């Protein structure tokens, strides 16, 4: 089953509209800030010095580098926070009046990892069924939607916090234009709010599907690009040589967002691998 993420156009729009775009903005970054930006993208970007990277990047990527870095950092936060931690919104309450356990989701993730070591197929089924029961909203399939409603509302309650943390975090805030007015600041907030609003539900929906989910960051991809692997990876639209096979064999420099891979979907296909969502990569030209 191929998967689409409805928030991706909004991430791109946010980066285009709100990233710094003047050439001098790059020059105003200190050497320390440049090092921090690159190191914060570990797993998503080859770890070269800034000047080396700029020489490797395609012209259009280099000209819009703060936009592309901003887009990538937002995706990294979303995938780390929501997709790679599928139980993040579970509160661990023992009763309605209990305050819950902020470590519960991490403990549940550890339990799933141990299950997966023991029996990957059964663990994958357990994970998807756990998420399905946690998000049941169809009375044709569940006896009560109380838990599903609780978890939906709980996810939505975190969005304002996520938006504010993202806007104030380093190095993201170094890449953002200063709003020219309160109206522009509000517009920026609303657009990022929409990104997270869609992302939290996309992550929950993805958690419901069968199989074990792998998220392919840079280490899981080959070092070079192959156009014939469109299910596994696709080149960034700023790679102007992306027609045909002209990028084949060229080095992958950056992962803008991970690819999503499903394994252990059912017993009959225990060795089947599905590339559900391709990685989005910047390729050296």
XYZ file of C-alpha atoms in Angstrom:
285
model
C 0.000 0.000 0.000
C 1.531 3.269 -1.108
C 1.158 6.105 1.352
C 0.816 9.849 0.923
C 1.541 12.477 3.551
C -0.915 15.347 3.239
C 1.269 17.812 5.129
C 4.217 17.779 2.701
C 2.979 20.622 0.431
C 2.500 22.785 3.514
C 6.062 22.158 4.702
C 7.370 23.245 1.323
C 5.142 26.342 1.312
C 6.285 27.255 4.812
C 9.952 26.976 3.858
C 9.528 28.987 0.649
C 7.534 31.754 2.329
C 9.395 32.090 5.603
C 13.040 31.108 5.077
C 15.614 33.847 4.727
C 16.359 34.277 1.035
C 18.844 37.117 0.586
C 22.412 36.075 -0.343
C 23.822 38.135 2.523
C 21.764 36.110 5.022
C 24.152 33.198 4.549
C 27.157 35.464 5.061
C 25.698 36.696 8.351
C 25.756 33.194 9.822
C 28.777 32.627 12.032
C 31.104 29.668 11.563
C 29.707 28.204 14.772
C 26.130 28.534 13.511
C 27.031 26.872 10.225
C 28.628 23.964 12.079
C 25.547 23.640 14.278
C 23.196 23.590 11.280
C 25.143 20.793 9.615
C 25.570 18.754 12.800
C 21.849 19.108 13.583
C 21.196 17.393 10.251
C 23.218 14.289 11.121
C 21.525 11.338 9.467
C 19.971 13.664 6.912
C 22.976 15.434 5.411
C 26.532 14.326 4.701
C 28.725 15.733 7.434
C 31.081 17.956 5.482
C 32.264 21.462 6.272
C 29.936 24.230 5.106
C 32.137 25.468 2.257
C 32.699 21.927 1.007
C 28.956 21.234 1.027
C 28.186 24.417 -0.853
C 30.561 23.371 -3.633
C 28.900 19.951 -3.832
C 25.285 21.117 -3.897
C 23.526 21.806 -7.220
C 23.345 25.497 -8.129
C 19.661 26.003 -7.307
C 19.971 24.196 -3.973
C 22.991 26.324 -3.081
C 21.114 29.511 -4.021
C 18.176 28.531 -1.786
C 20.159 26.659 0.843
C 18.509 28.253 3.884
C 15.097 27.309 2.499
C 16.167 23.711 1.837
C 17.826 23.398 5.250
C 14.692 24.810 6.908
C 12.460 22.372 5.038
C 14.700 19.472 6.064
C 14.900 20.491 9.725
C 11.114 20.740 9.978
C 10.721 17.295 8.451
C 13.353 15.941 10.827
C 11.484 17.289 13.847
C 8.190 15.875 12.596
C 9.537 12.424 11.809
C 11.603 12.169 14.996
C 8.784 13.384 17.211
C 5.701 11.818 15.615
C 6.474 9.059 13.131
C 9.444 7.316 14.722
C 7.756 7.375 18.141
C 4.336 5.874 17.305
C 3.140 5.783 20.920
C 4.110 9.394 21.712
C 0.560 10.481 22.598
C -0.211 7.564 24.965
C -0.556 9.035 28.449
C -0.074 5.888 30.558
C -2.909 6.742 32.929
C -4.003 4.091 35.419
C -7.369 5.783 36.015
C -9.247 8.847 34.723
C -7.940 10.890 37.653
C -4.347 9.692 37.314
C -1.798 12.236 36.059
C -0.253 9.714 33.703
C 3.355 8.821 33.032
C 5.368 10.981 30.640
C 7.782 8.062 30.121
C 5.030 5.599 29.217
C 5.387 5.996 25.446
C 9.147 5.429 25.644
C 8.620 2.329 27.797
C 6.032 1.029 25.342
C 8.430 1.634 22.454
C 11.125 -0.322 24.294
C 8.676 -3.167 24.854
C 7.827 -3.188 21.151
C 11.528 -3.278 20.266
C 11.959 -6.324 22.525
C 8.907 -7.974 20.973
C 10.364 -7.294 17.522
C 13.621 -8.992 18.484
C 11.620 -12.014 19.638
C 9.204 -12.393 16.707
C 9.094 -9.614 14.087
C 5.844 -10.735 12.454
C 3.865 -11.025 15.680
C 5.404 -7.830 17.032
C 4.361 -5.932 13.906
C 0.800 -7.222 14.314
C 0.815 -6.200 17.988
C 2.005 -2.690 17.126
C -0.630 -2.094 14.460
C -3.459 -3.556 16.561
C -2.384 -1.488 19.578
C -2.509 1.661 17.479
C -5.815 0.682 15.885
C -7.456 0.108 19.250
C -6.027 3.392 20.517
C -7.565 5.248 17.579
C -10.874 3.468 17.025
C -13.368 6.022 15.694
C -15.652 3.837 13.563
C -18.576 2.322 15.471
C -18.864 -0.363 12.804
C -15.505 -1.676 14.021
C -15.302 -0.758 17.713
C -17.788 -0.820 20.577
C -16.769 2.595 21.881
C -15.006 5.605 20.388
C -14.159 7.108 23.782
C -10.502 6.076 23.686
C -10.073 7.100 20.060
C -11.633 10.488 20.778
C -9.428 10.934 23.841
C -6.272 10.234 21.841
C -7.313 12.451 18.924
C -7.981 15.338 21.308
C -4.734 14.670 23.148
C -2.726 14.798 19.910
C -4.392 18.035 18.899
C -3.681 19.560 22.314
C 0.072 19.362 21.668
C 0.057 21.256 18.368
C 0.435 24.762 19.796
C 3.398 23.580 21.879
C 5.035 21.906 18.876
C 4.653 25.029 16.733
C 6.100 27.355 19.360
C 8.988 24.999 20.102
C 9.809 24.692 16.411
C 9.763 28.443 15.780
C 11.992 29.144 18.773
C 14.421 26.249 18.348
C 17.986 26.528 17.157
C 19.035 26.314 14.401
C 15.569 26.718 12.852
C 15.109 30.264 14.118
C 18.400 31.295 12.470
C 16.912 30.354 9.091
C 13.606 32.185 9.491
C 12.912 35.670 8.212
C 11.927 38.175 10.861
C 8.199 38.855 10.437
C 7.578 42.349 9.107
C 4.312 42.699 11.022
C 2.049 41.018 13.549
C -0.101 39.846 10.643
C 2.852 38.116 9.008
C 3.870 36.545 12.307
C 0.326 35.209 12.768
C 0.284 33.896 9.204
C 3.559 32.065 9.821
C 2.159 30.529 13.001
C -1.058 29.423 11.283
C 0.771 27.763 8.400
C 3.074 25.804 10.693
C 0.076 24.947 12.875
C -1.566 23.456 9.789
C 1.581 21.437 9.090
C 1.501 19.884 12.555
C -2.276 19.494 12.526
C -2.008 17.278 9.464
C 1.225 15.608 10.559
C -0.054 14.334 13.910
C -3.010 12.646 12.224
C -0.913 11.329 9.326
C 1.440 9.713 11.833
C -1.467 8.186 13.756
C -3.032 6.855 10.549
C 0.271 5.365 9.459
C 0.620 3.682 12.842
C -2.606 1.788 12.182
C -1.426 -0.017 9.056
C -0.069 -3.552 9.078
C 3.609 -4.326 9.267
C 6.784 -3.073 10.862
C 7.696 0.452 9.792
C 11.243 1.460 8.941
C 12.172 5.057 8.214
C 15.045 5.278 5.777
C 17.387 8.099 6.645
C 20.687 8.661 4.870
C 22.424 5.613 6.354
C 19.770 3.252 4.964
C 20.047 4.582 1.411
C 22.734 3.745 -1.136
C 25.478 6.325 -1.504
C 24.440 7.080 -5.082
C 21.137 7.839 -6.764
C 19.254 5.532 -9.136
C 16.301 6.900 -11.095
C 14.830 3.425 -11.547
C 14.163 3.179 -7.802
C 11.308 5.674 -7.767
C 9.487 3.793 -5.025
C 12.558 4.036 -2.823
C 13.827 7.546 -3.564
C 13.112 10.602 -5.675
C 15.299 13.596 -6.351
C 14.555 17.084 -5.079
C 12.773 19.341 -7.541
C 15.734 21.729 -7.332
C 17.877 19.031 -8.923
C 17.517 20.462 -12.407
C 19.117 17.409 -14.018
C 16.426 15.090 -12.679
C 15.010 14.195 -16.103
C 15.624 10.624 -17.233
C 18.663 8.905 -15.785
C 21.067 11.853 -15.776
C 21.483 11.723 -11.993
C 22.147 7.984 -11.885
C 25.363 7.150 -10.079
C 25.636 10.622 -8.543
C 26.195 11.001 -4.817
C 23.234 11.553 -2.490
C 24.111 14.591 -0.383
C 21.016 15.213 1.686
C 17.775 13.588 2.686
C 14.977 16.159 2.921
C 12.550 13.633 4.369
C 12.908 9.897 5.070
C 11.441 7.092 3.055
C 8.882 4.807 4.700
C 9.334 1.058 4.330
C 6.997 -1.721 5.526
C 8.141 -5.214 6.471
C 6.440 -8.286 7.968
C 3.045 -7.304 6.616
C 1.618 -10.826 6.780
C 2.789 -14.402 7.375
C 2.602 -15.371 3.711
C 4.843 -12.474 2.748
C 7.209 -12.382 5.707
C 10.147 -11.504 3.446
C 8.230 -8.965 1.355
C 9.377 -5.344 1.556
C 7.138 -2.483 0.458
C 8.487 0.989 -0.197
C 5.415 2.894 0.947
C 6.767 6.434 0.609
C 9.975 7.416 -1.218
C 12.838 9.283 0.398
C 13.249 12.817 -0.973
C 16.906 13.504 -1.671
C 19.289 16.152 -2.948
C 21.770 14.679 -5.417
C 25.137 16.030 -6.458
C 25.152 17.151 -10.072
